[in-house]
Coordinates of C-alpha atoms in Angstrom, one line a residue:
M1 CA 93.7 115.7 109.7
S2 CA 93.6 111.9 109.9
V3 CA 96.7 110.2 108.4
K4 CA 96.7 106.7 107.1
I5 CA 99.4 104.3 106.1
R6 CA 98.1 102.6 103.0
L7 CA 98.8 101.1 99.6
M8 CA 98.9 103.1 96.4
R9 CA 98.2 101.0 93.3
L10 CA 100.5 101.3 90.4
G11 CA 101.5 98.9 87.5
A12 CA 99.7 97.7 84.5
K13 CA 96.3 95.9 84.1
K14 CA 96.4 92.6 85.9
K15 CA 100.0 93.3 87.0
P16 CA 99.6 95.3 90.2
F17 CA 102.5 96.9 92.1
Y18 CA 101.9 98.9 95.2
R19 CA 103.7 101.7 97.0
I20 CA 103.3 101.9 100.8
V21 CA 102.5 105.5 101.5
V22 CA 101.5 107.9 104.2
A23 CA 98.5 110.0 103.1
D24 CA 95.7 112.1 104.4
S25 CA 92.6 109.8 104.7
R26 CA 90.5 112.3 102.7
V27 CA 92.7 112.0 99.6
Q28 CA 91.8 109.4 96.9
R29 CA 93.8 106.1 96.9
D30 CA 96.1 107.1 94.1
G31 CA 96.2 110.8 95.0
K32 CA 98.8 113.0 96.6
C33 CA 100.7 111.4 99.5
I34 CA 102.7 112.9 102.3
E35 CA 105.6 110.3 102.1
Q36 CA 106.4 107.1 100.3
I37 CA 107.9 104.6 102.8
G38 CA 108.1 101.4 100.8
F39 CA 106.6 99.0 98.2
Y40 CA 104.8 95.7 97.8
N41 CA 104.9 93.5 94.7
P42 CA 102.2 90.8 94.9
M43 CA 103.5 89.3 91.6
V44 CA 106.7 88.1 93.4
E45 CA 106.6 85.0 95.6
C46 CA 106.1 85.7 99.3
G47 CA 109.4 86.2 101.1
A48 CA 111.5 86.6 97.9
P49 CA 113.6 89.6 97.3
G50 CA 111.5 92.4 95.8
F51 CA 108.3 91.1 97.5
L52 CA 108.1 93.8 100.1
K53 CA 110.4 96.6 101.3
V54 CA 109.7 99.2 103.9
N55 CA 111.7 101.9 105.6
A56 CA 111.1 100.7 109.2
E57 CA 112.4 103.8 110.8
R58 CA 109.9 106.0 109.0
L59 CA 107.1 103.5 109.6
G60 CA 107.9 103.6 113.3
Y61 CA 107.9 107.4 113.3
W62 CA 104.5 107.6 111.6
L63 CA 102.9 105.0 113.9
G64 CA 104.4 106.9 116.8
V65 CA 102.7 110.2 115.8
G66 CA 99.3 108.4 115.4
A67 CA 99.0 107.4 111.7
Q68 CA 96.6 104.5 111.3
P69 CA 97.6 101.6 109.1
T70 CA 95.0 100.1 106.8
D71 CA 93.9 96.5 107.1
R72 CA 96.4 95.2 104.6
V73 CA 99.3 97.1 106.1
S74 CA 98.3 96.0 109.6
W75 CA 98.3 92.4 108.3
F76 CA 101.9 92.8 107.0
I77 CA 103.0 94.1 110.4
K78 CA 101.2 91.3 112.3
K79 CA 102.6 88.5 110.1
G80 CA 106.1 89.9 110.6
F81 CA 106.8 91.0 107.0
I82 CA 107.3 94.5 108.3
E83 CA 109.4 95.2 111.4
A84 CA 108.4 98.7 112.7
Q85 CA 111.2 100.3 114.7
S86 CA 109.8 102.0 117.7
G87 CA 110.3 105.7 117.4
S88 CA 108.0 108.5 118.4
A89 CA 107.9 112.1 117.3
A90 CA 109.0 113.2 120.8
S91 CA 112.1 111.1 120.8
T92 CA 113.0 112.1 117.2
A93 CA 112.6 115.8 118.1
Q94 CA 114.9 115.4 121.1
E95 CA 117.6 113.9 119.0
A96 CA 117.6 116.8 116.6

């Protein structure tokens, strides 16, 4: 199973709102997701409160176990909007 970190579109017509989710790559864009890890609101000015919020710990976990971010999520990470905390499945399992 290939897992992707991608955007799930919500909101009204011409007023988009996105959830940042972890989902199986074979599932449709707005289909069932494994976990919701944040949101992105393109209607709010860049950098303003409510523009983007992500659970960095969970993002780091999913990247650590091999989930592939989509182009837009990768762009957020590269631009510094999202700070992924480094954490792999092995280190999380040892803590438990």
